[in-house]
Amino acid sequence: MFQQTPIVINEDFSVHQELHSLGLTVDIVTSIARKAAAAKAEALEIDPSSTPGTLAYINGVRAIRMDLLPLGWRLSRTGNVEATVNDKLGIQICFQNVDIACTEQNPQAISGKGAGSRKLIQNGQAELFDRDAPEAVDAIGCAPTVWAVCVSADSKRLRAEVSCPEAFEGNQFEGFSKRIWVVDEDLEPTPGNIGQPDDGSGPVEHEVRIAKK
């Protein structure tokens, strides 16, 4: 299947604009990525091999919903695919662990995609090209366009992009129509320094107030 070259958005101003059009912000996407990476890091060597990815996925989906549901989004499990939907914008957001995000190569899902994901994306992306007017996306019942928060994290680097996958036939993404590169930061945990200020002056002391009855 022929795949067109995706539109890549990686300039700060454009990234903010594109995310705003999706009802997202850089802070929201960064928070999602960091929470997924932190959960992944909790896995132990003795755990099942799928544990890091599972923890990242669970906490990534949770972070999306914790941030977006209070803003009027709703959760969806159509086709057994966990998504978070904005009916006004006509989009749905999914979380995806990928091999690597924010590079020239298209991200690949760590776990193969099943029939539910294929159908969800095919339906939503077909609707994307059928809409002639902005108000058409307001109608609940049309298939929302699928966007994925794609997160990759290893021992040194955390990356995340928000990308719109094209319809595919196998069990893996075959291309994207647009990729918004959001997070690319060092990921070097320093045990024992949590809660200390950057100037190294020592741990932060918090005053505890006890209210009298």
XYZ file of N, CA and C in Angstrom:
639
model
N 0.843 -1.195 0.000
C 0.000 0.000 0.000
C 0.879 1.247 0.000
N 0.603 2.202 -0.908
C 1.394 3.431 -0.978
C 1.118 4.298 0.235
N 2.181 4.794 0.861
C 2.049 5.657 2.022
C 2.701 6.998 1.715
N 1.955 8.083 1.930
C 2.506 9.397 1.689
C 3.431 9.800 2.834
N 4.339 10.735 2.548
C 5.231 11.239 3.581
C 4.429 12.068 4.568
N 4.565 11.806 5.866
C 3.763 12.541 6.839
C 4.198 13.994 6.968
N 3.275 14.839 7.357
C 3.600 16.208 7.740
C 4.187 16.147 9.147
N 5.390 16.671 9.325
C 6.046 16.651 10.631
C 6.040 18.058 11.216
N 5.496 18.189 12.408
C 5.444 19.466 13.109
C 6.416 19.390 14.276
N 7.489 20.203 14.236
C 8.472 20.147 15.320
C 8.987 21.509 15.770
N 8.444 22.590 15.217
C 8.796 23.927 15.683
C 7.876 24.310 16.833
N 8.446 24.919 17.875
C 7.699 25.173 19.106
C 6.351 25.842 18.875
N 6.339 26.943 18.128
C 5.090 27.680 17.925
C 4.058 26.813 17.217
N 4.490 26.119 16.179
C 3.570 25.265 15.422
C 3.076 24.094 16.258
N 3.963 23.542 17.098
C 3.562 22.440 17.979
C 2.443 22.892 18.903
N 2.600 24.064 19.512
C 1.561 24.585 20.407
C 0.249 24.786 19.657
N 0.328 25.335 18.455
C -0.881 25.567 17.656
C -1.581 24.263 17.303
N -0.820 23.303 16.831
C -1.405 22.023 16.418
C -2.038 21.303 17.606
N -1.350 21.305 18.744
C -1.913 20.655 19.926
C -3.182 21.360 20.386
N -3.182 22.677 20.317
C -4.378 23.436 20.712
C -5.576 23.032 19.865
N -5.356 22.799 18.576
C -6.458 22.403 17.691
C -6.997 21.024 18.049
N -6.197 20.248 18.797
C -6.621 18.915 19.233
C -7.110 18.921 20.681
N -7.191 20.092 21.282
C -7.617 20.173 22.670
C -6.543 19.749 23.646
N -5.278 19.796 23.213
C -4.155 19.368 24.046
C -3.185 20.521 24.258
N -2.244 20.325 25.170
C -1.160 21.275 25.397
C 0.146 20.497 25.542
N 1.250 21.214 25.436
C 2.553 20.583 25.646
C 2.641 20.026 27.062
N 2.124 20.770 28.030
C 2.171 20.312 29.424
C 1.411 19.002 29.612
N 0.246 18.894 28.985
C -0.552 17.671 29.117
C 0.195 16.479 28.519
N 0.726 16.639 27.324
C 1.424 15.528 26.666
C 2.692 15.157 27.436
N 3.406 16.163 27.929
C 4.613 15.899 28.713
C 4.281 15.134 29.983
N 3.198 15.531 30.646
C 2.767 14.838 31.865
C 2.418 13.385 31.577
N 1.710 13.138 30.484
C 1.348 11.769 30.102
C 2.606 10.934 29.880
N 3.549 11.486 29.126
C 4.780 10.753 28.811
C 5.589 10.452 30.067
N 5.711 11.426 30.942
C 6.508 11.227 32.159
C 5.870 10.204 33.091
N 4.556 10.230 33.203
C 3.881 9.266 34.078
C 4.011 7.847 33.523
N 3.922 7.711 32.208
C 4.094 6.391 31.596
C 5.521 5.888 31.804
N 6.497 6.779 31.626
C 7.900 6.388 31.795
C 8.203 6.021 33.245
N 7.644 6.779 34.179
C 7.869 6.485 35.596
C 7.296 5.124 35.968
N 6.115 4.820 35.437
C 5.498 3.517 35.716
C 6.323 2.385 35.110
N 6.811 2.597 33.902
C 7.644 1.581 33.244
C 8.888 1.284 34.070
N 9.453 2.323 34.668
C 10.683 2.167 35.443
C 10.475 1.395 36.740
N 9.228 1.229 37.162
C 8.941 0.503 38.399
C 9.052 -1.017 38.229
N 9.080 -1.485 36.988
C 9.170 -2.929 36.745
C 10.510 -3.471 37.237
N 10.467 -4.672 37.797
C 11.676 -5.331 38.281
C 12.138 -6.385 37.278
N 13.393 -6.745 37.355
C 13.949 -7.734 36.433
C 13.256 -9.087 36.574
N 12.741 -9.385 37.767
C 12.089 -10.677 37.998
C 10.638 -10.696 37.522
N 10.113 -9.539 37.127
C 8.735 -9.484 36.648
C 8.619 -10.132 35.270
N 7.396 -10.487 34.850
C 7.199 -10.963 33.479
C 7.719 -9.937 32.476
N 8.186 -10.416 31.342
C 8.822 -9.533 30.363
C 7.894 -8.442 29.846
N 6.582 -8.673 29.927
C 5.623 -7.687 29.427
C 5.308 -6.594 30.444
N 5.847 -6.708 31.663
C 5.480 -5.783 32.735
C 5.801 -4.320 32.434
N 7.003 -3.975 31.952
C 7.288 -2.560 31.699
C 6.294 -1.917 30.736
N 6.024 -2.594 29.631
C 5.078 -2.052 28.660
C 3.667 -1.972 29.199
N 3.271 -2.983 29.968
C 1.926 -2.993 30.542
C 1.743 -1.846 31.521
N 2.731 -1.641 32.399
C 2.643 -0.547 33.365
C 2.615 0.806 32.662
N 3.442 0.956 31.631
C 3.462 2.213 30.883
C 2.119 2.459 30.211
N 1.543 1.410 29.620
C 0.260 1.552 28.928
C -0.857 1.932 29.899
N -0.960 1.189 31.002
C -2.022 1.457 31.978
C -1.939 2.894 32.482
N -0.742 3.315 32.851
C -0.585 4.648 33.411
C -0.643 5.741 32.353
N -0.289 5.398 31.112
C -0.449 6.357 30.027
C -1.910 6.639 29.743
N -2.712 5.575 29.652
C -4.155 5.738 29.440
C -4.772 6.491 30.614
N -4.365 6.121 31.815
C -4.903 6.785 33.012
C -4.575 8.275 32.999
N -3.337 8.611 32.658
C -2.924 10.014 32.644
C -3.713 10.815 31.616
N -3.935 10.226 30.440
C -4.746 10.904 29.424
C -6.118 11.234 29.984
N -6.739 10.259 30.612
C -8.107 10.452 31.100
C -8.168 11.370 32.314
N -7.185 11.289 33.191
C -7.161 12.184 34.345
C -7.077 13.644 33.902
N -6.355 13.888 32.820
C -6.222 15.258 32.319
C -7.404 15.704 31.467
N -7.957 14.797 30.665
C -8.936 15.209 29.660
C -10.395 15.052 30.075
N -10.719 14.053 30.879
C -12.125 13.876 31.265
C -12.688 15.104 31.972
N -11.932 15.771 32.857
C -12.472 16.985 33.481
C -12.721 18.117 32.487
N -12.137 18.024 31.296
C -12.305 19.063 30.274
C -13.451 18.758 29.322
N -14.230 17.711 29.619
C -15.394 17.402 28.798
C -15.216 16.251 27.834
N -14.052 15.623 27.844
C -13.853 14.436 27.023
C -14.581 13.259 27.663
N -14.710 12.165 26.930
C -15.335 10.954 27.467
C -14.478 9.747 27.096
N -14.577 8.690 27.882
C -13.821 7.481 27.549
C -14.628 6.594 26.608
N -13.929 5.831 25.820
C -14.552 4.917 24.861
C -13.776 3.605 24.866
N -14.519 2.513 24.695
C -13.884 1.197 24.572
C -14.407 0.478 23.333
N -14.724 1.230 22.313
C -15.225 0.659 21.071
C -14.226 -0.342 20.498
N -14.712 -1.537 20.167
C -13.838 -2.565 19.612
C -12.765 -3.020 20.575
N -13.015 -2.845 21.886
C -12.041 -3.195 22.924
C -10.759 -2.378 22.828
N -10.859 -1.199 22.228
C -9.720 -0.289 22.153
C -9.971 0.869 23.115
N -9.040 1.092 24.027
C -9.185 2.166 25.008
C -8.862 3.508 24.357
N -9.849 4.386 24.326
C -9.660 5.703 23.728
C -10.345 6.752 24.588
N -9.982 7.998 24.379
C -10.601 9.127 25.064
C -11.061 10.091 23.980
N -12.353 10.418 23.987
C -13.002 11.051 22.839
C -13.439 12.478 23.148
N -13.222 13.363 22.180
C -13.770 14.714 22.214
C -14.765 14.820 21.070
N -16.056 14.749 21.396
C -17.086 14.753 20.357
C -17.156 16.091 19.635
N -16.884 17.176 20.329
C -16.934 18.501 19.707
C -15.881 18.631 18.609
N -14.681 18.116 18.892
C -13.587 18.202 17.928
C -13.588 17.042 16.940
N -14.345 15.993 17.251
C -14.395 14.842 16.358
C -13.110 14.042 16.330
N -12.458 13.941 17.498
C -11.208 13.185 17.568
C -11.221 12.256 18.773
N -10.374 11.245 18.739
C -10.166 10.371 19.885
C -8.675 10.128 20.050
N -8.251 10.091 21.313
C -6.844 9.942 21.649
C -6.607 8.561 22.241
N -5.593 7.860 21.735
C -5.173 6.575 22.289
C -3.731 6.699 22.774
N -3.345 5.821 23.687
C -1.953 5.784 24.140
C -1.243 4.636 23.443
N 0.016 4.866 23.054
C 0.758 3.818 22.360
C 2.227 3.814 22.772
N 2.692 2.680 23.303
C 4.132 2.476 23.481
C 4.749 2.214 22.107
N 5.836 2.921 21.783
C 6.481 2.727 20.484
C 7.974 2.498 20.660
N 8.601 2.010 19.571
C 10.038 1.739 19.630
C 10.832 3.024 19.790
N 10.483 4.042 19.027
C 11.145 5.342 19.156
C 10.251 6.413 18.541
N 10.131 7.522 19.237
C 9.313 8.639 18.768
C 10.211 9.824 18.414
N 9.658 10.755 17.666
C 10.330 12.019 17.355
C 11.654 11.844 16.616
N 11.692 10.919 15.668
C 12.841 10.782 14.775
C 12.304 10.684 13.349
N 13.204 10.635 12.390
C 12.780 10.596 10.995
C 11.982 9.336 10.668
N 12.308 8.218 11.323
C 11.562 6.994 11.038
C 10.207 7.030 11.735
N 9.211 6.436 11.099
C 7.889 6.370 11.707
C 7.924 5.471 12.936
N 7.262 5.867 14.019
C 7.228 5.007 15.205
C 6.474 3.716 14.931
N 6.932 2.648 15.543
C 6.277 1.353 15.424
C 5.764 0.927 16.792
N 4.538 0.413 16.826
C 3.953 -0.030 18.087
C 4.756 -1.190 18.654
N 5.005 -1.164 19.969
C 5.726 -2.257 20.614
C 4.920 -3.548 20.517
N 3.618 -3.449 20.729
C 2.727 -4.605 20.589
C 1.969 -4.483 19.278
N 1.818 -5.586 18.566
C 1.097 -5.576 17.303
C -0.339 -5.105 17.482
N -0.865 -4.430 16.476
C -2.228 -3.914 16.535
C -3.194 -4.969 16.019
N -4.341 -5.069 16.674
C -5.334 -6.065 16.306
C -6.443 -5.515 15.436
N -7.456 -6.345 15.218
C -8.569 -5.977 14.342
C -9.324 -4.769 14.871
N -9.454 -4.669 16.206
C -10.173 -3.540 16.786
C -9.508 -2.223 16.455
N -8.185 -2.172 16.571
C -7.439 -0.953 16.249
C -7.532 -0.633 14.765
N -7.409 -1.662 13.926
C -7.499 -1.439 12.478
C -8.832 -0.809 12.106
N -9.920 -1.371 12.639
C -11.256 -0.882 12.292
C -11.474 0.528 12.815
N -11.023 0.783 14.053
C -11.191 2.104 14.648
C -10.499 3.166 13.803
N -9.275 2.876 13.387
C -8.510 3.832 12.593
C -9.090 3.973 11.194
N -9.455 2.861 10.571
C -10.035 2.925 9.229
C -11.308 3.760 9.214
N -12.179 3.542 10.196
C -13.436 4.291 10.250
C -13.192 5.771 10.498
N -12.333 6.069 11.466
C -12.079 7.458 11.818
C -11.363 8.217 10.724
N -10.352 7.600 10.109
C -9.598 8.294 9.086
C -10.404 8.434 7.801
N -11.343 7.536 7.545
C -12.241 7.696 6.397
C -13.127 8.910 6.612
N -13.630 9.076 7.844
C -14.454 10.232 8.170
C -13.662 11.526 8.000
N -12.361 11.474 8.307
C -11.534 12.669 8.238
C -11.588 13.301 6.858
N -11.581 12.477 5.813
C -11.557 13.008 4.458
C -12.955 13.250 3.894
N -13.991 12.803 4.616
C -15.357 12.994 4.146
C -15.997 14.261 4.688
N -15.352 14.918 5.658
C -15.972 16.083 6.282
C -15.729 17.320 5.435
N -16.814 17.957 5.017
C -16.697 19.134 4.165
C -16.711 20.429 4.953
N -17.265 20.407 6.155
C -17.382 21.624 6.942
C -17.012 21.330 8.385
N -16.457 22.340 9.090
C -16.069 22.109 10.483
C -17.212 21.651 11.358
N -18.422 22.177 11.092
C -19.529 21.802 11.966
C -19.916 20.335 11.823
N -19.409 19.663 10.788
C -19.754 18.252 10.594
C -19.198 17.385 11.708
N -18.125 17.847 12.368
C -17.516 17.022 13.400
C -18.292 17.076 14.704
N -19.268 17.974 14.808
C -20.013 18.100 16.053
C -20.989 16.961 16.267
N -21.349 16.284 15.217
C -22.391 15.265 15.315
C -21.862 14.010 15.975
N -22.422 13.696 17.144
C -22.073 12.451 17.805
C -22.630 11.306 16.970
N -21.821 10.332 16.704
C -22.259 9.215 15.876
C -21.310 8.992 14.724
N -20.648 10.079 14.228
C -19.629 9.882 13.209
C -18.374 9.374 13.905
N -17.565 8.630 13.185
C -16.375 8.033 13.794
C -15.314 9.107 14.012
N -14.887 9.331 15.249
C -13.864 10.348 15.510
C -12.515 9.937 14.916
N -11.768 10.913 14.438
C -10.434 10.654 13.911
C -9.504 10.203 15.034
N -8.703 9.195 14.767
C -7.806 8.638 15.781
C -6.461 9.360 15.772
N -6.048 9.807 16.955
C -4.701 10.314 17.188
C -4.079 9.486 18.296
N -2.788 9.269 18.225
C -2.105 8.461 19.236
C -1.007 9.266 19.915
N -0.992 9.203 21.251
C 0.147 9.725 22.002
C 1.188 8.606 22.016
N 2.210 8.746 21.188
C 3.235 7.712 21.025
C 4.419 8.037 21.929
N 4.727 7.143 22.852
C 5.773 7.393 23.848
C 6.856 6.324 23.756
N 8.099 6.759 23.744
C 9.233 5.835 23.837
C 10.126 6.291 24.982
N 10.586 5.331 25.762
C 11.452 5.652 26.900
C 12.457 4.530 27.099
N 13.732 4.905 27.167
C 14.756 3.943 27.553
C 15.471 4.514 28.773
N 16.631 4.020 29.087
C 17.311 4.469 30.302
C 17.868 5.884 30.188
N 17.898 6.430 28.978
C 18.528 7.735 28.794
C 17.617 8.809 28.211
N 16.558 8.414 27.499
C 15.805 9.422 26.750
C 14.310 9.131 26.782
N 13.542 10.207 26.939
C 12.084 10.135 26.872
C 11.624 10.963 25.686
N 10.848 10.338 24.821
C 10.321 11.038 23.653
C 8.828 10.771 23.535
N 8.097 11.761 23.038
C 6.660 11.572 22.817
C 6.191 12.449 21.670
N 5.343 11.894 20.853
C 4.720 12.644 19.768
C 3.238 12.329 19.737
N 2.469 13.245 19.170
C 1.037 13.031 18.975
C 0.832 12.918 17.475
N 0.437 11.740 17.015
C 0.434 11.471 15.582
C -0.856 10.818 15.125
N -1.172 11.061 13.853
C -2.414 10.563 13.257
C -2.089 9.407 12.308
N -2.322 8.164 12.742
C -1.977 7.013 11.897
C -2.912 6.875 10.704
N -2.353 6.419 9.598
C -3.169 6.120 8.429
C -3.758 4.717 8.563
N -4.795 4.455 7.804
C -5.397 3.117 7.806
C -4.340 2.091 7.403
N -4.387 0.921 8.036
C -3.401 -0.118 7.739
C -4.091 -1.473 7.686
N -3.410 -2.461 7.111
C -4.025 -3.767 6.879
C -3.433 -4.878 7.750
N -2.197 -4.735 8.192
C -1.561 -5.791 8.979
C -1.750 -5.589 10.468
N -0.691 -5.868 11.230
C -0.761 -5.699 12.680
C 0.188 -4.615 13.165
N 0.555 -3.705 12.248
C 1.503 -2.657 12.601
C 1.168 -1.383 11.828
N 1.442 -0.222 12.440
C 1.257 1.043 11.738
C 2.060 1.023 10.438
N 1.461 1.545 9.373
C 2.147 1.596 8.086
C 2.500 3.018 7.680
N 1.995 3.987 8.398
C 2.296 5.374 8.071
C 1.425 6.319 8.873
N 1.753 7.604 8.783
C 1.027 8.640 9.506
C 0.778 9.816 8.572
N -0.372 10.449 8.718
C -0.642 11.632 7.907
C -0.003 12.869 8.522
N 0.089 12.902 9.854
C 0.713 14.040 10.538
C 1.359 13.559 11.828
N 2.528 14.123 12.136
C 3.247 13.799 13.372
C 3.635 15.098 14.070
N 3.238 15.225 15.331
C 3.563 16.408 16.126
C 4.573 15.987 17.191
N 5.809 16.438 17.053
C 6.856 16.063 17.997
C 6.774 16.973 19.217
N 6.606 16.388 20.387
C 6.334 17.192 21.582
C 7.430 17.088 22.637
N 7.849 15.885 22.978
C 8.783 15.681 24.094
C 10.052 14.997 23.597
N 11.193 15.548 23.964
C 12.489 14.914 23.697
C 13.433 15.397 24.786
N 13.560 14.616 25.860
C 14.318 15.070 27.015
C 15.135 13.940 27.624
N 16.177 14.323 28.344
C 17.005 13.346 29.049
C 16.177 12.646 30.110
N 16.473 11.375 30.304
C 15.772 10.591 31.314
C 16.817 9.840 32.119
N 17.379 10.515 33.096
C 18.439 9.931 33.907
C 18.053 10.043 35.373
N 17.358 9.047 35.912
C 16.936 9.095 37.308
C 18.127 9.165 38.252
N 17.960 9.943 39.312
C 19.015 10.067 40.314
C 18.445 9.705 41.672
N 18.452 8.415 42.019
C 17.877 7.966 43.286
C 18.489 8.701 44.470
N 17.638 9.052 45.412
C 18.106 9.714 46.614
C 18.061 11.218 46.538
N 17.858 11.767 45.327
C 17.832 13.213 45.183
C 16.429 13.760 45.015
N 15.441 12.881 45.058
C 14.073 13.334 44.883
C 13.706 14.276 46.019
N 13.149 15.411 45.661
C 12.719 16.377 46.662
C 13.784 17.404 47.006
N 15.010 17.284 46.455
C 16.047 18.255 46.720
C 16.025 19.349 45.675
N 16.304 20.583 46.061
C 16.333 21.679 45.093
C 17.526 21.554 44.169
N 17.470 22.227 43.021
C 18.528 22.132 42.027
C 19.849 22.717 42.512
N 19.815 23.645 43.495
C 21.056 24.281 43.914
C 21.881 23.407 44.852
N 21.360 22.222 45.217
C 22.115 21.283 46.029
C 22.247 21.681 47.483
N 21.424 22.600 47.936
C 21.535 23.086 49.305
C 20.956 22.136 50.332
N 20.366 21.031 49.880
C 19.829 20.069 50.833
C 18.364 19.840 50.616
N 17.782 18.904 51.372
C 16.379 18.559 51.195
C 15.448 19.693 51.578
N 14.312 19.707 50.932
C 13.306 20.719 51.222
C 12.498 20.290 52.425
N 12.331 21.188 53.375
C 11.528 20.886 54.544
C 10.150 21.497 54.362
N 9.118 20.711 54.600
C 7.754 21.181 54.456
C 7.138 21.371 55.827
N 6.546 22.523 56.034
C 5.885 22.790 57.302
C 4.552 22.069 57.332
N 4.298 21.352 58.394
C 3.038 20.642 58.551
C 2.149 21.425 59.496
N 1.003 21.805 59.039
C 0.071 22.566 59.860
C -0.998 21.625 60.405
N -1.245 21.706 61.694
C -2.265 20.886 62.334
C -3.396 21.786 62.775
N -4.564 21.530 62.271
C -5.725 22.357 62.607
C -6.337 21.867 63.902
N -6.574 22.801 64.818
C -7.208 22.450 66.084
C -8.718 22.449 65.933
N -9.377 21.481 66.544
C -10.831 21.421 66.494
C -11.427 22.358 67.535
